[in-house]
Coordinates of N, CA and C and ligand atoms in Angstrom, one line a residue:
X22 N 99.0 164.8 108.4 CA 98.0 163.7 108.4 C 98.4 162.7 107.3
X23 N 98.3 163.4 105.9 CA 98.5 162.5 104.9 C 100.1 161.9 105.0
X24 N 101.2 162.7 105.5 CA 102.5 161.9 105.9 C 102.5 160.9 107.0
X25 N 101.1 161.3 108.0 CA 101.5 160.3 108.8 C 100.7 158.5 108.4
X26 N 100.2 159.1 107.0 CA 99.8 158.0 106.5 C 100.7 157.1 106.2
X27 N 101.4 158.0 105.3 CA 101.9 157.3 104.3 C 103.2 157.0 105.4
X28 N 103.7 156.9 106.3 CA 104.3 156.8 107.4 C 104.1 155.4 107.3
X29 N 103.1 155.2 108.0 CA 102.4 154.3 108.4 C 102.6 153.1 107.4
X30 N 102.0 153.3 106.2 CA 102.0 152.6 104.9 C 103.2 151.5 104.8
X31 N 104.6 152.8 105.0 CA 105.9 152.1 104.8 C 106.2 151.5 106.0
X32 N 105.9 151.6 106.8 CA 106.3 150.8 108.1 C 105.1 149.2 108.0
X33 N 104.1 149.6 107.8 CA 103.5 148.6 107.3 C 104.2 147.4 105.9
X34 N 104.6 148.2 105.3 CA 105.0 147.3 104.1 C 106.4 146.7 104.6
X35 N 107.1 147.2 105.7 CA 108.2 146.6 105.5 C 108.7 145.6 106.8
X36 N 107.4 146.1 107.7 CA 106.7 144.8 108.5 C 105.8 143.5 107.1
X37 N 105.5 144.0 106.7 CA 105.4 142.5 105.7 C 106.1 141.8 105.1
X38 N 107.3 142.5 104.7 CA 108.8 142.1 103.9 C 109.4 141.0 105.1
X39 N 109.1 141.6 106.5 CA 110.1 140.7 107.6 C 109.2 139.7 107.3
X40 N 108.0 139.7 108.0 CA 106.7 138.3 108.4 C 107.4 137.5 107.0
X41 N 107.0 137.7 105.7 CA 107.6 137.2 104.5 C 109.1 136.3 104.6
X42 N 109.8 136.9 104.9 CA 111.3 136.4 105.6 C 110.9 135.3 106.3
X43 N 110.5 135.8 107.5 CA 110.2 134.4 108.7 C 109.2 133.1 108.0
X44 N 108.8 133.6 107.2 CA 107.8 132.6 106.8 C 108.8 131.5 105.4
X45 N 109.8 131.9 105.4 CA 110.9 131.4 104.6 C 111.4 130.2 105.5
X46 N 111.9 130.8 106.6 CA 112.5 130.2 108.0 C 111.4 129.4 108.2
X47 N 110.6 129.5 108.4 CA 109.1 128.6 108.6 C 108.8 127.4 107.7
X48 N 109.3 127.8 106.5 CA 109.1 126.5 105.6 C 110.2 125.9 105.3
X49 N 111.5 126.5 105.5 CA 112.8 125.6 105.8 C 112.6 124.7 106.9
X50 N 112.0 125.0 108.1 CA 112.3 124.0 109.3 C 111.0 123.3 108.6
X51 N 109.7 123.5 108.4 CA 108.8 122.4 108.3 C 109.3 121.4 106.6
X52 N 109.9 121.9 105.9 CA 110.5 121.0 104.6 C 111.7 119.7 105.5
X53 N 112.6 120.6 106.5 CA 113.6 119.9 107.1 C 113.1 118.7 107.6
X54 N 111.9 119.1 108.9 CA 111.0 118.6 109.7 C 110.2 117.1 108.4
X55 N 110.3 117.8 107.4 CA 109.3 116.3 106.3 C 110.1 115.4 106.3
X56 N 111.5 115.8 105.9 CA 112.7 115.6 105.8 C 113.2 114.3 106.4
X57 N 113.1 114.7 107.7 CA 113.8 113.9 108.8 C 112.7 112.9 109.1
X58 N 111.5 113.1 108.5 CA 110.2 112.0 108.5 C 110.7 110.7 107.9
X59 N 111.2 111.5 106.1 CA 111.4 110.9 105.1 C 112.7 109.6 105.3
X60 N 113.4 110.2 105.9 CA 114.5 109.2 106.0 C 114.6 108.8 107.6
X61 N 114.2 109.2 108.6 CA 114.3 108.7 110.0 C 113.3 107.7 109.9
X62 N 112.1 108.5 110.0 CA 110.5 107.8 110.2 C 110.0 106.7 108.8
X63 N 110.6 106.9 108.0 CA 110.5 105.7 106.4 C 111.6 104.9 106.1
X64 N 112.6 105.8 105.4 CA 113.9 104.8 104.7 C 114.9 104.1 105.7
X65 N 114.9 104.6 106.8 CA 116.2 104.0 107.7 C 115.1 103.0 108.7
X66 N 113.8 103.2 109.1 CA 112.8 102.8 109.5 C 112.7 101.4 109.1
X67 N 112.7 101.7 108.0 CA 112.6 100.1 106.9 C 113.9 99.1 107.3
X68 N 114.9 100.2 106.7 CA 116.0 99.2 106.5 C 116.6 98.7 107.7
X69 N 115.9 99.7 109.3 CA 116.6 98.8 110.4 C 115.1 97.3 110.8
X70 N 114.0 97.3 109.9 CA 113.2 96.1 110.3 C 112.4 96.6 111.6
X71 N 112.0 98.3 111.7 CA 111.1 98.7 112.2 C 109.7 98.8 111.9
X72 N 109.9 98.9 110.3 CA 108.5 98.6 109.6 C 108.8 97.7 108.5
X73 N 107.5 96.8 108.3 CA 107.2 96.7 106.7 C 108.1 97.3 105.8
X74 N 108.9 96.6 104.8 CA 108.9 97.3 103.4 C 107.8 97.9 102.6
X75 N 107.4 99.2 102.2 CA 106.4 99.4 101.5 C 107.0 100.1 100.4
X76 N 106.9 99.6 99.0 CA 107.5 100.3 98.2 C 106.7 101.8 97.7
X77 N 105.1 101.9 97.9 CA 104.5 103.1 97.9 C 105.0 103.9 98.9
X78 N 105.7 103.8 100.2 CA 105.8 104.6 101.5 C 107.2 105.2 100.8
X79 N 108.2 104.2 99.9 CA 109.3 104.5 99.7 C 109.2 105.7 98.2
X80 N 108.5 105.1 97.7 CA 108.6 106.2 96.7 C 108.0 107.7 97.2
X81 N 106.8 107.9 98.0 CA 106.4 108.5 99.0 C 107.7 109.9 99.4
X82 N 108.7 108.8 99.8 CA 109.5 109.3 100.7 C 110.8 110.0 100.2
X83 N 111.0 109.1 99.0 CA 111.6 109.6 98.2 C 111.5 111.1 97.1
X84 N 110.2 111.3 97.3 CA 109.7 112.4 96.1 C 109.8 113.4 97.7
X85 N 109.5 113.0 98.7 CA 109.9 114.2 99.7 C 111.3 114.9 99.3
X86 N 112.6 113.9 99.3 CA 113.7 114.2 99.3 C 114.1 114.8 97.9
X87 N 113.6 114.3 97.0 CA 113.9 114.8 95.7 C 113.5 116.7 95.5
X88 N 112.1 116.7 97.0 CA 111.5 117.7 96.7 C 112.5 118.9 97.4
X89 N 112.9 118.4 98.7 CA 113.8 119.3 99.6 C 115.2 119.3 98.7
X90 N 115.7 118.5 98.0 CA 117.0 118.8 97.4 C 116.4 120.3 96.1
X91 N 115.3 120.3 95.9 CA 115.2 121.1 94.7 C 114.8 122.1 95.3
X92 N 114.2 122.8 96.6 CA 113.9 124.0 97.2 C 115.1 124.2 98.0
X93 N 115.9 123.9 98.2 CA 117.0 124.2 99.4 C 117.5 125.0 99.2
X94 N 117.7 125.8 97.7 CA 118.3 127.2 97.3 C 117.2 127.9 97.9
X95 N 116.4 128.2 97.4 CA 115.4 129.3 97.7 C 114.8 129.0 99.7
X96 N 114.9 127.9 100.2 CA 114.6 128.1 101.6 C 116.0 128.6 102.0
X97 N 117.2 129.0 101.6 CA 117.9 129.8 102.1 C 118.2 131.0 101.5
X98 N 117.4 131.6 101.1 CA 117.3 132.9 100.0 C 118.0 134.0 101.4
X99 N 118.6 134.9 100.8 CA 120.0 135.7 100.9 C 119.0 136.5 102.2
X100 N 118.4 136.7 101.8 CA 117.2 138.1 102.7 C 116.9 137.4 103.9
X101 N 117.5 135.6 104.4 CA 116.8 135.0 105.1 C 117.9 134.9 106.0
X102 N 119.3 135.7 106.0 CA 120.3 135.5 106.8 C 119.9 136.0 108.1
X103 N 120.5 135.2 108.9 CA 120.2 135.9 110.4 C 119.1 135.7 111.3
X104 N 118.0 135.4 110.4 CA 116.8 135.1 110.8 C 116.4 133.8 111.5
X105 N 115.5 133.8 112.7 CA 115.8 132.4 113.6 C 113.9 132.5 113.6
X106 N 113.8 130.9 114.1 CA 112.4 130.6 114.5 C 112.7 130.5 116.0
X107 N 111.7 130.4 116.8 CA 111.9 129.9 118.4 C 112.4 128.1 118.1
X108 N 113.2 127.8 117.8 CA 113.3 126.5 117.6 C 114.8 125.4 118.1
X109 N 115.2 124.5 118.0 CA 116.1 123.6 118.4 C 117.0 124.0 117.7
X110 N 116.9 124.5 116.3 CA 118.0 124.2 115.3 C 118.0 126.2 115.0
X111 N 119.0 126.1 114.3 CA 119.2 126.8 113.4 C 120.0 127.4 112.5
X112 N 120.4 128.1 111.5 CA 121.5 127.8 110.4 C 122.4 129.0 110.8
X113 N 123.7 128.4 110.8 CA 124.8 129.3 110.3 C 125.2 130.0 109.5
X114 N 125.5 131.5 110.2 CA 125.8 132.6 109.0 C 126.9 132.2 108.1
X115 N 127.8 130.7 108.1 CA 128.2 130.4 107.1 C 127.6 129.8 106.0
X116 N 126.3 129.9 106.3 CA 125.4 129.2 104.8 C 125.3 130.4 103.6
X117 N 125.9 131.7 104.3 CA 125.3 132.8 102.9 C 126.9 133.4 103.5
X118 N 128.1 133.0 104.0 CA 129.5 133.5 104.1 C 130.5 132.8 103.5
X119 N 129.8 131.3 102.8 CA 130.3 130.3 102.2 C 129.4 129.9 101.4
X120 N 129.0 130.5 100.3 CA 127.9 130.1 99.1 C 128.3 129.2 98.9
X121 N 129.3 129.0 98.3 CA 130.0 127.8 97.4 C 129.7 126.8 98.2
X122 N 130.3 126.6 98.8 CA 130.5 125.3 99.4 C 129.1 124.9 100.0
X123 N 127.9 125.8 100.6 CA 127.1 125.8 101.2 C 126.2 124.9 99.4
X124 N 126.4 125.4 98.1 CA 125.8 125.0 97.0 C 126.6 123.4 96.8
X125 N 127.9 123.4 97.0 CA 128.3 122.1 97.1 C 127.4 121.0 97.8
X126 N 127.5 121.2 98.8 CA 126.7 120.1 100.0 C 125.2 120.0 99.3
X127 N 124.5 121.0 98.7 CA 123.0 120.9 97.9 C 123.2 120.4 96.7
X128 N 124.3 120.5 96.1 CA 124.0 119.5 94.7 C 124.9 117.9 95.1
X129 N 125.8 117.7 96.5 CA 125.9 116.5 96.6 C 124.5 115.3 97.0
X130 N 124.2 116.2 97.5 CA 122.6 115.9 98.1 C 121.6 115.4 97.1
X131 N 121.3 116.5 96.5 CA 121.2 115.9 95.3 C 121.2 115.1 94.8
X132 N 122.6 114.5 94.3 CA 123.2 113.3 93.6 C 122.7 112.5 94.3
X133 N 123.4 112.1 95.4 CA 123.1 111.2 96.5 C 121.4 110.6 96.5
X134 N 120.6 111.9 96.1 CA 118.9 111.4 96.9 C 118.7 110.8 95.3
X135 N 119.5 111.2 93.8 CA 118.8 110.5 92.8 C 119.5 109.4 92.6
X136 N 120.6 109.2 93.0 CA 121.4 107.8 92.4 C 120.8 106.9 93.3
X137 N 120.4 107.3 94.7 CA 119.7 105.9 95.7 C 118.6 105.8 95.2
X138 N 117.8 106.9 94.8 CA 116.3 106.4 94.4 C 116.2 105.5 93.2
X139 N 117.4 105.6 92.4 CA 117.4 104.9 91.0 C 117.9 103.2 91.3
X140 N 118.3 103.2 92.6 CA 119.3 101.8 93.0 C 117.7 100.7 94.0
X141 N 117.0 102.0 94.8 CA 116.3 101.0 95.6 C 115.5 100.4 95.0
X142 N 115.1 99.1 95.1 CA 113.6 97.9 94.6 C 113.5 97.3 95.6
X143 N 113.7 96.9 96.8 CA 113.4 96.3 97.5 C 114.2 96.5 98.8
X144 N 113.9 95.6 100.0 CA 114.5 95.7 101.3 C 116.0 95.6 101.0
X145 N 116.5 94.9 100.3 CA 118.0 94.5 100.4 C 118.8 95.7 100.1
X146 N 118.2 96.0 99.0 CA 118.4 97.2 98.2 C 118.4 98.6 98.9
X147 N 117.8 98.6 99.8 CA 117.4 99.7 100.8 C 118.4 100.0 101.7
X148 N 118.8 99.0 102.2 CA 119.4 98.5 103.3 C 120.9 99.2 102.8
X149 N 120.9 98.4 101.4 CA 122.8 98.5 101.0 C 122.9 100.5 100.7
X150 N 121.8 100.9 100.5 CA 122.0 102.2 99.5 C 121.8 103.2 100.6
X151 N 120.5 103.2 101.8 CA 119.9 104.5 102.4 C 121.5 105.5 103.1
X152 N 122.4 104.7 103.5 CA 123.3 105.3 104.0 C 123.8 106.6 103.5
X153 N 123.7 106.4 102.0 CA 124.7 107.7 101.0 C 124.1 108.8 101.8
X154 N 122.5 108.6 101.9 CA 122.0 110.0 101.7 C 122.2 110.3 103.3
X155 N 122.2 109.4 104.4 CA 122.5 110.1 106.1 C 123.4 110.6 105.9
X156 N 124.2 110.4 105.2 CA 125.9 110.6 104.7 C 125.8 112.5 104.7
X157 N 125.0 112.4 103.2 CA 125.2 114.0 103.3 C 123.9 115.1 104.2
X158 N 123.4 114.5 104.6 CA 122.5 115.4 105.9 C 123.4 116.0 106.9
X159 N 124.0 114.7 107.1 CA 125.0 114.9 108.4 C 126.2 115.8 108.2
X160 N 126.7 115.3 106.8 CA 127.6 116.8 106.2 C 127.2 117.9 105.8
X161 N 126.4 118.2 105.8 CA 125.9 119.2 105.5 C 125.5 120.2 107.1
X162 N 124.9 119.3 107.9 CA 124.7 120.0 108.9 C 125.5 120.2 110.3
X163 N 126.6 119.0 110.1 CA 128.2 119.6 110.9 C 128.1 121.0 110.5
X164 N 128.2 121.4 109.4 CA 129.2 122.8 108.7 C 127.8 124.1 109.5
X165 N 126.9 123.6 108.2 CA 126.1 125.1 108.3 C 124.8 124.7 109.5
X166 N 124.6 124.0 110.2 CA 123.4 123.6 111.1 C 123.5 124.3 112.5
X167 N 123.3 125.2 113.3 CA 123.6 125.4 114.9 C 122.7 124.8 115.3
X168 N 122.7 123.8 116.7 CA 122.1 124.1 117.9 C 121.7 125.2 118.5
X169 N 120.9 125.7 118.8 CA 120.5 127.4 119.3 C 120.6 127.2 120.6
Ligands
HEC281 C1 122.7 121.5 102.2 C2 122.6 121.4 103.6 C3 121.6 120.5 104.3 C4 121.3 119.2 103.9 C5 121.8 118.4 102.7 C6 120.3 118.7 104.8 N1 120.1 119.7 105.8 FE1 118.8 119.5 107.4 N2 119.2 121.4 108.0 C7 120.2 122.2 107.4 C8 120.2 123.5 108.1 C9 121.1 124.6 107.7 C10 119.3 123.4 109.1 C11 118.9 124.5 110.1 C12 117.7 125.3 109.4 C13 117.2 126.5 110.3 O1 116.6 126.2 111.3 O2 117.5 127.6 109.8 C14 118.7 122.0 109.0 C15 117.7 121.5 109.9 C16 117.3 120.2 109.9 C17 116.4 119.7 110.9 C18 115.7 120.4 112.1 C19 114.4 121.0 111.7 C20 113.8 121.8 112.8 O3 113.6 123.0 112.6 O4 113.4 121.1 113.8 C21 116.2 118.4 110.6 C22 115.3 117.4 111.3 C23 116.9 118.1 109.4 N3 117.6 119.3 109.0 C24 117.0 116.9 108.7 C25 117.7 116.6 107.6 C26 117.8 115.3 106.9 C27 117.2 114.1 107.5 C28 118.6 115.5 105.8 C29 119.0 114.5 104.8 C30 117.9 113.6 104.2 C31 118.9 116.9 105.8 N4 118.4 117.6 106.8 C32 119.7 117.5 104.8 C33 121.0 121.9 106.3 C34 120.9 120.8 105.5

């Protein structure tokens, strides 16, 4: 009795360890999902003369990306390999078979999301700079991104 407790207990705990994992996976696609707000649905929005310039929407948008460049290590934490949502996308076991490079593409990102945010003030400005950063989304997700 008392072993098929404590049975129970460990299978219990290590069903919480998975849910915990997925819920890693969970907040990688909904950060990505902000993501692709931030620069589809605002900065490139702007600069193709779909919306208004709004320099609050841009700073807005900007602290999204500043925010996803600074979690992108830990939304791919090591324990999260392999692991899928029912979703469109999902990442390649080259993102934790290629650290390096996978940490390259996050600190170019990086660079990229602070040197534009430091260059934009206005539409013109917008226009000449948002490119860098589609630049490295898109490299980044050639390499480690699958279609599922
Ligand atoms: C360092 C690599 C990297 C960078 C930089 C990056 N992404 Fe991603 N992105 C990924 C990976 C890997 C996935 C797949 C994640 C998964 O589902 O496990 C992804 C998924 C996505 C998705 C799909 C989300 C979903 O689940 O529907 C969108 C949208 C997206 N990224 C937008 C962007 C945009 C926009 C940028 C740039 C502003 C960007 N990403 C920068 C690696 C990156």
């Amino acid at each position: 009795m008392k072993y098929a407790f404590l049975v129970a207990g460990v299978l219990a705990l290590g069903i919480g360890a998975v849910s915990a994992q997925q819920d890693i996976v969970k907040d990688r696609q909904a950060q990505m999902k902000a993501t692709g707000r931030a620069l589809g649905g605002t900065l490139s929005a702007m600069a193709k003369g779909d919306k208004p310039y709004d320099q609050a929407a841009v700073d807005a948008a900007f602290a999204t990306l500043t925010e996803t460049a600074t979690k992108l290590p830990a939304l791919f934490a090591d324990s999260t390999k392999g692991l899928k949502e029912g979703n469109e996308y999902s990442s390649s076991p080259k993102v934790w078979d290629d650290k390096a490079g996978f940490a390259a593409h996050i600190a170019d990102f990086s660079k990229a999301v602070s040197e534009t945010k430091a260059k934009v003030k206005d539409l013109d400005s917008l226009k000449a700079n948002v490119g860098a950063i589609g630049k490295q989304c898109g490299a980044c997700h050639e390499t480690y991104r699958l279609k599922s």
